[in-house]
Each structure stands twice: as C-alpha cells, then as structure tokens.
C-alpha cells in the first residue's frame, strides 16, 4: 500500500478529456472515409471510439462540429508530421506532399467536401476549413521546396503542384493508382525542380 | 388541309425515343450535380425531364443504369466538342482541357465517384466508366497538345496535367476559384510547353 498508485489516479481529468477528444476525432475521420457523410453520425463515431454518446456530445454538440473538427485535427497532425521531416531533396518532398492526398484523411475530407456542396448547413464551415488547410499546406510546401515566391510564377507553380496532388488523390479513391502516380510524381518533380531553380 | 402536316407525324418513333433518352440523360447529370447521389432518383429525373416514370424505366431499368449512362453520355458530348475545336496554341488547349473539369459534368461525375466509394453496387460500374473516360481524355489531350509520347516522360507530363485539371475541378466545387485557376493554368501551360518542346 502506498507503493503502487493506480494509473487512473495519476492521470489528471484534463488529460483524460483530451484523450477522449482525440479518440473521437480519429474515429470520426475513419468513419467518414469508410462510410461517407450519410453513414457518419455522432452515435456511430462514439461507439467506434468506445465513448458514451453523452460524452461525445459533451465534446461536440452537433454532427457538423464533430466532423469539421475531425478533418481539421487530422490535417494539423499531418502538417506537423510533414514539417518534422528531415531536410530532403525536392523529389522526396513532392512525394511526401502527394502522400497527404492519398490516405484516409483525404478520403474523409473529400466526403465532407462533397456533402457540403449539397448541404447548406455544412457548406460555410467546410469552405472556411478548406481555405485554412489549403493556406497551411501551401506554406509548408513553399518551405520544404525552398521555393522563392518573390520570383514571378513560383507561387502558381507550387499551387499547381498541390492541385495536381489533389487530383492524384481523387484518382486513388476507387482504385489503387500507386504505380501510375509514382511515374507522374517522378516526372513532375523533375519539371518542378527545373522551374524552381 | 394537306399543306401543314403536324410535326409529330413527321418525326419517326425512333427519333422521338432518342430525344427522350437524351432529355433523361441531361436531366440526370444536372440532378446529380445539384443534389448529389442521395437526392437523385429515377423519379426525380423523369419529372425534371418531363417524361413519365414508365418511359424513364423503359430506357433505364435501374438507377445505376441511368446515372452511369448519363455521366458517360455527357462526357462523350464534351470530348466531341473538344475534338471539334479549331487548332490552337498550347495555352488555349490547356485552358480548354481544364474547362472539362469545372462545370456540371465534373460535379456530377464527382458525386457519382464519391457515392461509388461507399456503395458496392455502384463501384465496379463507375470504376470502369472512369477508366474509359480517362483514357479518352488522355488521347484527346495528346492529340490537341501535339505531344510526342514516344519521348520518355511525355506520357507522364500529360497525365500530370490532367491530374492537375481534376484537382482544379475539385477546388472549384465549394467556391468560385476562377481567378486563382487562371493564374495557375497560365503558369502550368508555360511549364508544359517547355517540357513538350
């Protein structure tokens, strides 16, 4: 007695709440990616996260709150991971940027995006979210590619690369497009390197 | 009497049937673009086209038949229009190719694509349709850009351009992205022209 303290007693309430929140956000992105907007409700996500429906609603009062927060949270996690990569050549950077658009995060964002195009309630929130995530991704891309945006055309070159990455993500939704994508990425990484030098 | 024949008498039955089919297909694409897959049924499309539900089902026995046929029909119309363009410089060609991805056809195809990612019944048909439309668009792009695909990298250069166009289409779904898109297209058209020469 007095030697082993049960772990829950050492976990502050705030940390547990934060962990619950994170579990809900990760379950929400996985749910959206797999089942689409129509199949994604707060109840389904709460069950998947192993959290009570009441606790889920304490964190996220509405379905819109939960899913926009989820896409934003995962996008921030991915951005942070990208910024933490060691300094690399441009070909590796282009591949890493394109990877942002080929996993469950992109699938989830796409589902939210398309749902927002038909649902007025969701539209302003998703539009604002996408603008924020888009600006942040652009900033990271410029930094990792060591692109000098004071030179004419450089800004648009980088933007076009991210548009290409988004299009490659879309091409990967129904089929595994990995082999073709790698060839396209290799070729455009070389063209981009020429354009930025 | 005998001078004015009512127009319906001069229209063969087959022509009327073809016109009905076309009205249904165009209404289906508009419906999908505006209301998404969940809001698009055969009844809604029949009403929009001014055709009876029975006549609609005579042409398209299932919902999947109607909507995949609709996206294919409109894609073919757009391809034919693109092939009929007068010979132009590469910048104009790039702009015309990107335009394929920014109107109601792209919106409709996107809705079908995302629905197919969650619905097993739709998935194989949409996957096959997208592969076919993708190959055809690539062929047209190579031809209009006078790109020599026997040279290494040229095939991937053109593919990457179409991936960028698809990504630009996606960026235009929630907001009017025209001004930014025009700058990106101008810059990438110049990069492409260098790469293809």
mmCIF file of C-alpha atoms in Angstrom, chain A residues 32-38 106-107 110-118 123 126-127 130 152-154 156-168 170-175 177 180 183-184 187-188 191-192 195, chain B residues 32-38 106-107 110-118 123 126-127 130 152-154 156-168 170-175 177 180 183-184 187-188 191-192 195:
data_model
loop_
_atom_site.group_PDB
_atom_site.id
_atom_site.type_symbol
_atom_site.label_atom_id
_atom_site.label_comp_id
_atom_site.label_asym_id
_atom_site.label_seq_id
_atom_site.Cartn_x
_atom_site.Cartn_y
_atom_site.Cartn_z
ATOM 1 C CA UNK A 32 -16.176 9.435 -42.808
ATOM 2 C CA UNK A 33 -13.505 7.862 -45.032
ATOM 3 C CA UNK A 34 -15.170 4.442 -44.907
ATOM 4 C CA UNK A 35 -18.890 5.191 -44.852
ATOM 5 C CA UNK A 36 -19.287 8.704 -46.251
ATOM 6 C CA UNK A 37 -21.301 11.561 -44.768
ATOM 7 C CA UNK A 38 -24.651 9.744 -44.942
ATOM 8 C CA UNK A 106 -8.092 12.869 -47.950
ATOM 9 C CA UNK A 107 -10.946 10.369 -48.298
ATOM 10 C CA UNK A 110 -13.474 14.533 -49.858
ATOM 11 C CA UNK A 111 -16.633 13.046 -48.341
ATOM 12 C CA UNK A 112 -17.114 16.175 -46.237
ATOM 13 C CA UNK A 113 -16.426 18.407 -49.233
ATOM 14 C CA UNK A 114 -18.971 16.695 -51.469
ATOM 15 C CA UNK A 115 -21.589 16.588 -48.681
ATOM 16 C CA UNK A 116 -21.041 20.332 -48.155
ATOM 17 C CA UNK A 117 -21.754 21.005 -51.832
ATOM 18 C CA UNK A 118 -25.311 19.696 -51.268
ATOM 19 C CA UNK A 123 -21.112 24.467 -46.611
ATOM 20 C CA UNK A 126 -16.263 23.318 -44.760
ATOM 21 C CA UNK A 127 -15.411 26.183 -47.114
ATOM 22 C CA UNK A 130 -10.632 24.035 -46.607
ATOM 23 C CA UNK A 152 7.219 35.627 -60.806
ATOM 24 C CA UNK A 153 5.359 32.368 -61.437
ATOM 25 C CA UNK A 154 6.793 30.488 -58.440
ATOM 26 C CA UNK A 156 1.489 29.471 -59.176
ATOM 27 C CA UNK A 157 3.978 26.657 -59.836
ATOM 28 C CA UNK A 158 3.622 25.487 -56.225
ATOM 29 C CA UNK A 159 -0.173 25.947 -56.278
ATOM 30 C CA UNK A 160 -0.406 23.850 -59.454
ATOM 31 C CA UNK A 161 1.634 21.118 -57.777
ATOM 32 C CA UNK A 162 -0.856 20.975 -54.886
ATOM 33 C CA UNK A 163 -3.750 20.955 -57.366
ATOM 34 C CA UNK A 164 -2.061 18.027 -59.118
ATOM 35 C CA UNK A 165 -1.654 16.265 -55.755
ATOM 36 C CA UNK A 166 -5.388 16.747 -55.059
ATOM 37 C CA UNK A 167 -6.247 15.345 -58.498
ATOM 38 C CA UNK A 168 -3.967 12.355 -57.862
ATOM 39 C CA UNK A 170 -9.119 11.738 -56.388
ATOM 40 C CA UNK A 171 -7.763 9.232 -58.914
ATOM 41 C CA UNK A 172 -6.864 6.941 -55.995
ATOM 42 C CA UNK A 173 -10.326 6.846 -54.408
ATOM 43 C CA UNK A 174 -11.850 3.991 -56.432
ATOM 44 C CA UNK A 175 -8.736 2.086 -57.468
ATOM 45 C CA UNK A 177 -3.422 4.162 -58.574
ATOM 46 C CA UNK A 180 0.850 5.320 -62.276
ATOM 47 C CA UNK A 183 5.617 7.771 -62.501
ATOM 48 C CA UNK A 184 3.662 11.033 -62.728
ATOM 49 C CA UNK A 187 8.257 13.279 -63.917
ATOM 50 C CA UNK A 188 6.634 16.392 -62.430
ATOM 51 C CA UNK A 191 9.904 19.534 -64.186
ATOM 52 C CA UNK A 192 9.240 21.389 -60.942
ATOM 53 C CA UNK A 195 11.132 25.503 -62.834
ATOM 54 C CA UNK B 32 -26.614 14.676 -59.753
ATOM 55 C CA UNK B 33 -24.575 17.899 -59.906
ATOM 56 C CA UNK B 34 -27.165 19.839 -57.892
ATOM 57 C CA UNK B 35 -28.497 17.308 -55.395
ATOM 58 C CA UNK B 36 -25.848 14.587 -55.132
ATOM 59 C CA UNK B 37 -26.403 10.847 -55.303
ATOM 60 C CA UNK B 38 -28.703 10.690 -52.261
ATOM 61 C CA UNK B 106 -17.440 17.261 -63.346
ATOM 62 C CA UNK B 107 -19.728 17.954 -60.395
ATOM 63 C CA UNK B 110 -17.621 13.648 -58.624
ATOM 64 C CA UNK B 111 -20.909 12.881 -56.868
ATOM 65 C CA UNK B 112 -21.094 9.517 -58.630
ATOM 66 C CA UNK B 113 -17.443 8.813 -57.829
ATOM 67 C CA UNK B 114 -17.821 9.508 -54.121
ATOM 68 C CA UNK B 115 -21.104 7.553 -53.920
ATOM 69 C CA UNK B 116 -19.338 4.615 -55.622
ATOM 70 C CA UNK B 117 -16.621 4.657 -52.968
ATOM 71 C CA UNK B 118 -19.294 3.799 -50.359
ATOM 72 C CA UNK B 123 -18.390 0.770 -57.592
ATOM 73 C CA UNK B 126 -18.157 3.721 -62.027
ATOM 74 C CA UNK B 127 -14.581 2.395 -61.899
ATOM 75 C CA UNK B 130 -13.893 6.454 -65.175
ATOM 76 C CA UNK B 152 10.437 9.475 -72.369
ATOM 77 C CA UNK B 153 8.431 11.396 -69.773
ATOM 78 C CA UNK B 154 5.926 12.920 -72.203
ATOM 79 C CA UNK B 156 3.567 11.274 -67.593
ATOM 80 C CA UNK B 157 3.778 15.014 -68.292
ATOM 81 C CA UNK B 158 0.358 14.925 -69.991
ATOM 82 C CA UNK B 159 -1.095 12.658 -67.289
ATOM 83 C CA UNK B 160 0.082 15.062 -64.572
ATOM 84 C CA UNK B 161 -1.585 17.943 -66.412
ATOM 85 C CA UNK B 162 -4.923 16.071 -66.388
ATOM 86 C CA UNK B 163 -4.428 15.240 -62.687
ATOM 87 C CA UNK B 164 -3.895 18.958 -62.068
ATOM 88 C CA UNK B 165 -7.054 19.745 -64.035
ATOM 89 C CA UNK B 166 -9.003 17.280 -61.875
ATOM 90 C CA UNK B 167 -7.607 18.876 -58.713
ATOM 91 C CA UNK B 168 -8.565 22.334 -60.003
ATOM 92 C CA UNK B 170 -12.277 19.843 -57.010
ATOM 93 C CA UNK B 171 -11.072 23.244 -55.772
ATOM 94 C CA UNK B 172 -13.984 24.820 -57.667
ATOM 95 C CA UNK B 173 -16.753 22.744 -56.096
ATOM 96 C CA UNK B 174 -17.390 24.845 -52.978
ATOM 97 C CA UNK B 175 -16.200 28.260 -54.126
ATOM 98 C CA UNK B 177 -11.930 29.536 -57.873
ATOM 99 C CA UNK B 180 -6.697 31.694 -58.981
ATOM 100 C CA UNK B 183 -3.121 32.137 -62.958
ATOM 101 C CA UNK B 184 -2.210 28.502 -62.211
ATOM 102 C CA UNK B 187 1.895 29.142 -65.381
ATOM 103 C CA UNK B 188 1.491 25.387 -65.876
ATOM 104 C CA UNK B 191 5.906 24.776 -67.898
ATOM 105 C CA UNK B 192 4.195 22.190 -70.110
ATOM 106 C CA UNK B 195 8.597 20.279 -71.277
#
